[in-house]
Amino acid sequence: MDLPEQVIFVIERIHAAGGQAWLVGGSVRDMLLGRPVQDYDIATTLRPDSIEGLFPDLRPYTAGKRFGTVSVLINGTTIEITTLRGEDSYTDSRHPDRVYFISDIESDLARRDFTINAIAYDPLAQYGIVDPFMGRHDLAARVIRTVGDPRERLEEDPLRMLRAIRLAAQLGFDIDKCTWQAIKRLHPLLDKVAFERIRDELSKLLLSPCLAAGFDHLTSTGAINMIFPRPGRADLSPGQAGIISGIDPVLTVRLAALCFYLYPGKSDTEIMDMLKSLRFSRAEAKDAASLIRGFKALLTYDPEPYNIRKLLSIIGQKDMSSLIVWYAEAARAHNSRRMSDRYSKIRQMYEEILQNRDPVSLKDLAITGRDIINAGIGKHKPEEVGEALRTAHDWVLHNPKLNSRDKLLEELLRIYSH
Ligand code: ATP
Ligand code: MG
């Protein structure tokens, strides 16, 4: 297996200090699958103080030291080095309540969530793979299975239920039957899990290649009701799940679509508040709400260039393109002639607007507030300056050819005589 030299460097240094070291977790899993590795986690017999002392030249990051983790950044790659450990329950924080350091790798692997995440690999040893729970077997069979009894392991940390669903969607794996049944039975325990942890898994899930399968697991196990409480419990239909999986893999866009289908009756401000309570950032919640507003506009407005330009001026080109893809997916899922005709129209108008570089935003306008003031508008009523600017903007949204300084000022002066 090909490893970056930074990883070899770290492992060699640990060996030189008399410690043992293994790559563990997602990095081993992804390497065995031939997938790109996101981050490298190393487990070691050395204690956190010794790890920190080993890399004085790299100024190790020690925020996780209490839990045994010291990180180093080498040439842009972050490597987390964690002392072998066992742990108690996770009640509600992001870290286990209590950890204790141990010295054998197998016990460290035993606390891990799934067999495919419980493989260790020492690249410097002759036969370096440690795989006590047959993780490689499950990798080959493409199955997510808990290490040990599913009920015990999911009760111990209910977030693992969402992790199972997320990993299945990310890797295109099945969930082992006993593990799945335990999720179905225990999903109410998810209400004990910190929102931040749920948000992180949900975010990864929403960007997964097999998202539709992920939604299927979320609804069939009932887990979705613990993340998105709905009194009526109307579930996401397979058609809706398909729409969301077909749209741009951008977190806020997929979140917006998910909320739009789960909460058809809620206003976009209510959805924004709900997303904030799920610990999404204010900016993410706002963006999702504006996408929902935009999508509703696409569904209802007459497909005219003015309306498209106006929407574009409000939400910007990136979100607008995403909305149009969303609309196309919805038209396809509903198999609706009317929607697909409208889609073609909207799409064509949108492309023309971009091609012609029609002025859409206030910034594209040929005049500024300063020009309006200099023309003498608003001398007695200052609020007229902003009003005139908005009026001119609206004219240009109707007719891009009007966007010249002289024409706009001339027209404005006709209305705002001074
Ligand atoms: P990703 O590709 O998303 O990083 P990952 O498997 O690396 O996936 P991390 O959250 O980075 O996931 O966790 C690293 C490793 O720590 C996991 O592979 C697993 O062995 C262990 N782990 C993480 N979370 C838990 C948990 N809640 N319970 C038990 N073990 C866990
Ligand atoms: Mg990881």
PDB file of N, CA, C and O in Angstrom, residues 29 33 35 114 116 142-144 160-175 180 183 201-218 245 254:
ATOM      1  N   ARG A  29      -9.065   1.450   6.111  1.00  0.00           N
ATOM      2  CA  ARG A  29     -10.261   1.049   5.353  1.00  0.00           C
ATOM      3  C   ARG A  29     -10.202   1.581   3.915  1.00  0.00           C
ATOM      4  O   ARG A  29     -10.354   0.817   2.961  1.00  0.00           O
ATOM      5  N   LEU A  33      -9.647  -0.300   0.238  1.00  0.00           N
ATOM      6  CA  LEU A  33     -10.681  -0.173  -0.799  1.00  0.00           C
ATOM      7  C   LEU A  33     -10.153   0.524  -2.048  1.00  0.00           C
ATOM      8  O   LEU A  33     -10.846   0.629  -3.052  1.00  0.00           O
ATOM      9  N   ARG A  35      -9.609   3.669  -2.140  1.00  0.00           N
ATOM     10  CA  ARG A  35     -10.214   5.010  -2.189  1.00  0.00           C
ATOM     11  C   ARG A  35      -9.209   6.038  -1.693  1.00  0.00           C
ATOM     12  O   ARG A  35      -8.317   5.708  -0.930  1.00  0.00           O
ATOM     13  N   PHE A 114     -17.154  -0.168  13.771  1.00  0.00           N
ATOM     14  CA  PHE A 114     -17.495  -1.201  12.787  1.00  0.00           C
ATOM     15  C   PHE A 114     -16.271  -2.024  12.411  1.00  0.00           C
ATOM     16  O   PHE A 114     -15.147  -1.520  12.480  1.00  0.00           O
ATOM     17  N   ILE A 116     -15.069  -2.838   9.641  1.00  0.00           N
ATOM     18  CA  ILE A 116     -14.239  -2.264   8.570  1.00  0.00           C
ATOM     19  C   ILE A 116     -13.416  -1.064   9.068  1.00  0.00           C
ATOM     20  O   ILE A 116     -12.484  -0.639   8.400  1.00  0.00           O
ATOM     21  N   ARG A 142     -18.684  -6.042   1.415  1.00  0.00           N
ATOM     22  CA  ARG A 142     -19.302  -4.723   1.384  1.00  0.00           C
ATOM     23  C   ARG A 142     -20.434  -4.597   2.405  1.00  0.00           C
ATOM     24  O   ARG A 142     -21.584  -4.281   2.052  1.00  0.00           O
ATOM     25  N   VAL A 143     -20.077  -4.855   3.655  1.00  0.00           N
ATOM     26  CA  VAL A 143     -21.063  -4.843   4.739  1.00  0.00           C
ATOM     27  C   VAL A 143     -20.573  -3.996   5.910  1.00  0.00           C
ATOM     28  O   VAL A 143     -19.402  -4.071   6.287  1.00  0.00           O
ATOM     29  N   ILE A 144     -21.494  -3.211   6.476  1.00  0.00           N
ATOM     30  CA  ILE A 144     -21.215  -2.465   7.702  1.00  0.00           C
ATOM     31  C   ILE A 144     -21.744  -3.310   8.865  1.00  0.00           C
ATOM     32  O   ILE A 144     -22.945  -3.592   8.934  1.00  0.00           O
ATOM     33  N   ARG A 160     -23.519   5.907  16.585  1.00  0.00           N
ATOM     34  CA  ARG A 160     -23.047   4.855  15.663  1.00  0.00           C
ATOM     35  C   ARG A 160     -24.131   4.444  14.671  1.00  0.00           C
ATOM     36  O   ARG A 160     -23.821   3.988  13.569  1.00  0.00           O
ATOM     37  N   MET A 161     -25.400   4.608  15.068  1.00  0.00           N
ATOM     38  CA  MET A 161     -26.491   4.275  14.136  1.00  0.00           C
ATOM     39  C   MET A 161     -26.398   5.150  12.895  1.00  0.00           C
ATOM     40  O   MET A 161     -26.523   4.678  11.769  1.00  0.00           O
ATOM     41  N   LEU A 162     -26.182   6.441  13.135  1.00  0.00           N
ATOM     42  CA  LEU A 162     -26.055   7.346  11.981  1.00  0.00           C
ATOM     43  C   LEU A 162     -24.762   7.120  11.227  1.00  0.00           C
ATOM     44  O   LEU A 162     -24.707   7.258  10.013  1.00  0.00           O
ATOM     45  N   ARG A 163     -23.727   6.763  11.959  1.00  0.00           N
ATOM     46  CA  ARG A 163     -22.451   6.481  11.293  1.00  0.00           C
ATOM     47  C   ARG A 163     -22.587   5.285  10.363  1.00  0.00           C
ATOM     48  O   ARG A 163     -22.032   5.272   9.270  1.00  0.00           O
ATOM     49  N   ALA A 164     -23.341   4.280  10.813  1.00  0.00           N
ATOM     50  CA  ALA A 164     -23.548   3.086   9.965  1.00  0.00           C
ATOM     51  C   ALA A 164     -24.244   3.490   8.674  1.00  0.00           C
ATOM     52  O   ALA A 164     -23.822   3.109   7.574  1.00  0.00           O
ATOM     53  N   ILE A 165     -25.275   4.311   8.804  1.00  0.00           N
ATOM     54  CA  ILE A 165     -26.041   4.722   7.620  1.00  0.00           C
ATOM     55  C   ILE A 165     -25.178   5.610   6.719  1.00  0.00           C
ATOM     56  O   ILE A 165     -25.154   5.448   5.505  1.00  0.00           O
ATOM     57  N   ARG A 166     -24.426   6.494   7.335  1.00  0.00           N
ATOM     58  CA  ARG A 166     -23.558   7.384   6.549  1.00  0.00           C
ATOM     59  C   ARG A 166     -22.483   6.586   5.803  1.00  0.00           C
ATOM     60  O   ARG A 166     -22.251   6.795   4.618  1.00  0.00           O
ATOM     61  N   LEU A 167     -21.841   5.660   6.512  1.00  0.00           N
ATOM     62  CA  LEU A 167     -20.786   4.866   5.857  1.00  0.00           C
ATOM     63  C   LEU A 167     -21.365   4.023   4.725  1.00  0.00           C
ATOM     64  O   LEU A 167     -20.761   3.902   3.662  1.00  0.00           O
ATOM     65  N   ALA A 168     -22.539   3.456   4.951  1.00  0.00           N
ATOM     66  CA  ALA A 168     -23.177   2.641   3.907  1.00  0.00           C
ATOM     67  C   ALA A 168     -23.408   3.507   2.661  1.00  0.00           C
ATOM     68  O   ALA A 168     -23.154   3.073   1.538  1.00  0.00           O
ATOM     69  N   ALA A 169     -23.864   4.733   2.879  1.00  0.00           N
ATOM     70  CA  ALA A 169     -24.154   5.618   1.744  1.00  0.00           C
ATOM     71  C   ALA A 169     -22.868   6.113   1.084  1.00  0.00           C
ATOM     72  O   ALA A 169     -22.808   6.306  -0.125  1.00  0.00           O
ATOM     73  N   GLN A 170     -21.844   6.320   1.897  1.00  0.00           N
ATOM     74  CA  GLN A 170     -20.581   6.811   1.367  1.00  0.00           C
ATOM     75  C   GLN A 170     -19.875   5.743   0.530  1.00  0.00           C
ATOM     76  O   GLN A 170     -19.332   6.024  -0.525  1.00  0.00           O
ATOM     77  N   LEU A 171     -19.904   4.514   1.037  1.00  0.00           N
ATOM     78  CA  LEU A 171     -19.131   3.440   0.405  1.00  0.00           C
ATOM     79  C   LEU A 171     -19.968   2.594  -0.543  1.00  0.00           C
ATOM     80  O   LEU A 171     -19.436   1.771  -1.278  1.00  0.00           O
ATOM     81  N   GLY A 172     -21.291   2.769  -0.502  1.00  0.00           N
ATOM     82  CA  GLY A 172     -22.152   1.897  -1.294  1.00  0.00           C
ATOM     83  C   GLY A 172     -22.233   0.496  -0.699  1.00  0.00           C
ATOM     84  O   GLY A 172     -22.341  -0.491  -1.430  1.00  0.00           O
ATOM     85  N   PHE A 173     -22.172   0.403   0.636  1.00  0.00           N
ATOM     86  CA  PHE A 173     -22.220  -0.891   1.326  1.00  0.00           C
ATOM     87  C   PHE A 173     -23.630  -1.176   1.831  1.00  0.00           C
ATOM     88  O   PHE A 173     -24.453  -0.267   1.956  1.00  0.00           O
ATOM     89  N   ASP A 174     -23.873  -2.440   2.169  1.00  0.00           N
ATOM     90  CA  ASP A 174     -25.097  -2.800   2.883  1.00  0.00           C
ATOM     91  C   ASP A 174     -24.840  -2.683   4.378  1.00  0.00           C
ATOM     92  O   ASP A 174     -23.701  -2.670   4.810  1.00  0.00           O
ATOM     93  N   ILE A 175     -25.953  -2.643   5.126  1.00  0.00           N
ATOM     94  CA  ILE A 175     -25.808  -2.715   6.578  1.00  0.00           C
ATOM     95  C   ILE A 175     -26.164  -4.145   6.977  1.00  0.00           C
ATOM     96  O   ILE A 175     -27.205  -4.670   6.553  1.00  0.00           O
ATOM     97  N   TRP A 180     -28.684  -3.645  11.370  1.00  0.00           N
ATOM     98  CA  TRP A 180     -29.833  -2.866  10.893  1.00  0.00           C
ATOM     99  C   TRP A 180     -31.025  -3.011  11.845  1.00  0.00           C
ATOM    100  O   TRP A 180     -31.684  -2.028  12.198  1.00  0.00           O
ATOM    101  N   ILE A 183     -30.586  -0.980  14.827  1.00  0.00           N
ATOM    102  CA  ILE A 183     -30.841   0.449  14.580  1.00  0.00           C
ATOM    103  C   ILE A 183     -32.352   0.703  14.620  1.00  0.00           C
ATOM    104  O   ILE A 183     -32.836   1.662  15.236  1.00  0.00           O
ATOM    105  N   GLU A 201     -22.441  13.972  10.981  1.00  0.00           N
ATOM    106  CA  GLU A 201     -22.744  12.758  10.220  1.00  0.00           C
ATOM    107  C   GLU A 201     -23.752  13.053   9.113  1.00  0.00           C
ATOM    108  O   GLU A 201     -23.631  12.574   7.992  1.00  0.00           O
ATOM    109  N   LEU A 202     -24.766  13.854   9.452  1.00  0.00           N
ATOM    110  CA  LEU A 202     -25.771  14.205   8.452  1.00  0.00           C
ATOM    111  C   LEU A 202     -25.119  14.935   7.273  1.00  0.00           C
ATOM    112  O   LEU A 202     -25.455  14.687   6.110  1.00  0.00           O
ATOM    113  N   SER A 203     -24.173  15.814   7.584  1.00  0.00           N
ATOM    114  CA  SER A 203     -23.513  16.562   6.517  1.00  0.00           C
ATOM    115  C   SER A 203     -22.742  15.618   5.596  1.00  0.00           C
ATOM    116  O   SER A 203     -22.785  15.754   4.375  1.00  0.00           O
ATOM    117  N   LYS A 204     -22.037  14.662   6.177  1.00  0.00           N
ATOM    118  CA  LYS A 204     -21.305  13.697   5.347  1.00  0.00           C
ATOM    119  C   LYS A 204     -22.276  12.828   4.555  1.00  0.00           C
ATOM    120  O   LYS A 204     -22.040  12.516   3.389  1.00  0.00           O
ATOM    121  N   LEU A 205     -23.371  12.451   5.207  1.00  0.00           N
ATOM    122  CA  LEU A 205     -24.367  11.625   4.512  1.00  0.00           C
ATOM    123  C   LEU A 205     -24.919  12.347   3.289  1.00  0.00           C
ATOM    124  O   LEU A 205     -25.043  11.771   2.204  1.00  0.00           O
ATOM    125  N   LEU A 206     -25.249  13.632   3.474  1.00  0.00           N
ATOM    126  CA  LEU A 206     -25.897  14.366   2.380  1.00  0.00           C
ATOM    127  C   LEU A 206     -24.987  14.487   1.161  1.00  0.00           C
ATOM    128  O   LEU A 206     -25.466  14.702   0.055  1.00  0.00           O
ATOM    129  N   LEU A 207     -23.692  14.362   1.356  1.00  0.00           N
ATOM    130  CA  LEU A 207     -22.767  14.473   0.223  1.00  0.00           C
ATOM    131  C   LEU A 207     -22.305  13.102  -0.277  1.00  0.00           C
ATOM    132  O   LEU A 207     -21.402  13.008  -1.100  1.00  0.00           O
ATOM    133  N   SER A 208     -22.936  12.047   0.211  1.00  0.00           N
ATOM    134  CA  SER A 208     -22.516  10.690  -0.162  1.00  0.00           C
ATOM    135  C   SER A 208     -23.034  10.286  -1.527  1.00  0.00           C
ATOM    136  O   SER A 208     -24.135  10.662  -1.916  1.00  0.00           O
ATOM    137  N   PRO A 209     -22.265   9.485  -2.255  1.00  0.00           N
ATOM    138  CA  PRO A 209     -22.701   9.035  -3.585  1.00  0.00           C
ATOM    139  C   PRO A 209     -23.974   8.180  -3.550  1.00  0.00           C
ATOM    140  O   PRO A 209     -24.766   8.238  -4.490  1.00  0.00           O
ATOM    141  N   CYS A 210     -24.165   7.382  -2.506  1.00  0.00           N
ATOM    142  CA  CYS A 210     -25.377   6.549  -2.469  1.00  0.00           C
ATOM    143  C   CYS A 210     -26.387   7.128  -1.496  1.00  0.00           C
ATOM    144  O   CYS A 210     -26.900   6.430  -0.607  1.00  0.00           O
ATOM    145  N   LEU A 211     -26.687   8.402  -1.689  1.00  0.00           N
ATOM    146  CA  LEU A 211     -27.581   9.099  -0.768  1.00  0.00           C
ATOM    147  C   LEU A 211     -28.986   8.505  -0.741  1.00  0.00           C
ATOM    148  O   LEU A 211     -29.621   8.424   0.312  1.00  0.00           O
ATOM    149  N   ALA A 212     -29.487   8.070  -1.899  1.00  0.00           N
ATOM    150  CA  ALA A 212     -30.858   7.539  -1.914  1.00  0.00           C
ATOM    151  C   ALA A 212     -30.962   6.320  -0.994  1.00  0.00           C
ATOM    152  O   ALA A 212     -31.926   6.174  -0.241  1.00  0.00           O
ATOM    153  N   ALA A 213     -29.933   5.462  -1.021  1.00  0.00           N
ATOM    154  CA  ALA A 213     -29.925   4.303  -0.123  1.00  0.00           C
ATOM    155  C   ALA A 213     -29.849   4.781   1.327  1.00  0.00           C
ATOM    156  O   ALA A 213     -30.496   4.206   2.217  1.00  0.00           O
ATOM    157  N   GLY A 214     -29.088   5.839   1.555  1.00  0.00           N
ATOM    158  CA  GLY A 214     -28.991   6.399   2.899  1.00  0.00           C
ATOM    159  C   GLY A 214     -30.356   6.871   3.402  1.00  0.00           C
ATOM    160  O   GLY A 214     -30.739   6.600   4.536  1.00  0.00           O
ATOM    161  N   PHE A 215     -31.097   7.572   2.546  1.00  0.00           N
ATOM    162  CA  PHE A 215     -32.443   8.026   2.932  1.00  0.00           C
ATOM    163  C   PHE A 215     -33.348   6.839   3.209  1.00  0.00           C
ATOM    164  O   PHE A 215     -34.179   6.862   4.116  1.00  0.00           O
ATOM    165  N   ASP A 216     -33.193   5.797   2.405  1.00  0.00           N
ATOM    166  CA  ASP A 216     -33.998   4.608   2.603  1.00  0.00           C
ATOM    167  C   ASP A 216     -33.740   4.024   3.997  1.00  0.00           C
ATOM    168  O   ASP A 216     -34.678   3.708   4.735  1.00  0.00           O
ATOM    169  N   HIS A 217     -32.465   3.932   4.388  1.00  0.00           N
ATOM    170  CA  HIS A 217     -32.149   3.430   5.732  1.00  0.00           C
ATOM    171  C   HIS A 217     -32.700   4.367   6.800  1.00  0.00           C
ATOM    172  O   HIS A 217     -33.239   3.925   7.807  1.00  0.00           O
ATOM    173  N   LEU A 218     -32.559   5.673   6.561  1.00  0.00           N
ATOM    174  CA  LEU A 218     -33.026   6.646   7.563  1.00  0.00           C
ATOM    175  C   LEU A 218     -34.529   6.514   7.788  1.00  0.00           C
ATOM    176  O   LEU A 218     -35.002   6.583   8.923  1.00  0.00           O
ATOM    177  N   SER A 245     -30.899  13.223  -4.188  1.00  0.00           N
ATOM    178  CA  SER A 245     -29.622  12.584  -4.566  1.00  0.00           C
ATOM    179  C   SER A 245     -29.147  13.033  -5.935  1.00  0.00           C
ATOM    180  O   SER A 245     -27.964  12.904  -6.249  1.00  0.00           O
ATOM    181  N   ARG A 254     -28.524  20.546  -0.772  1.00  0.00           N
ATOM    182  CA  ARG A 254     -29.200  19.299  -0.410  1.00  0.00           C
ATOM    183  C   ARG A 254     -29.990  19.431   0.892  1.00  0.00           C
ATOM    184  O   ARG A 254     -31.067  18.870   1.038  1.00  0.00           O
TER     185      ARG A 254
END
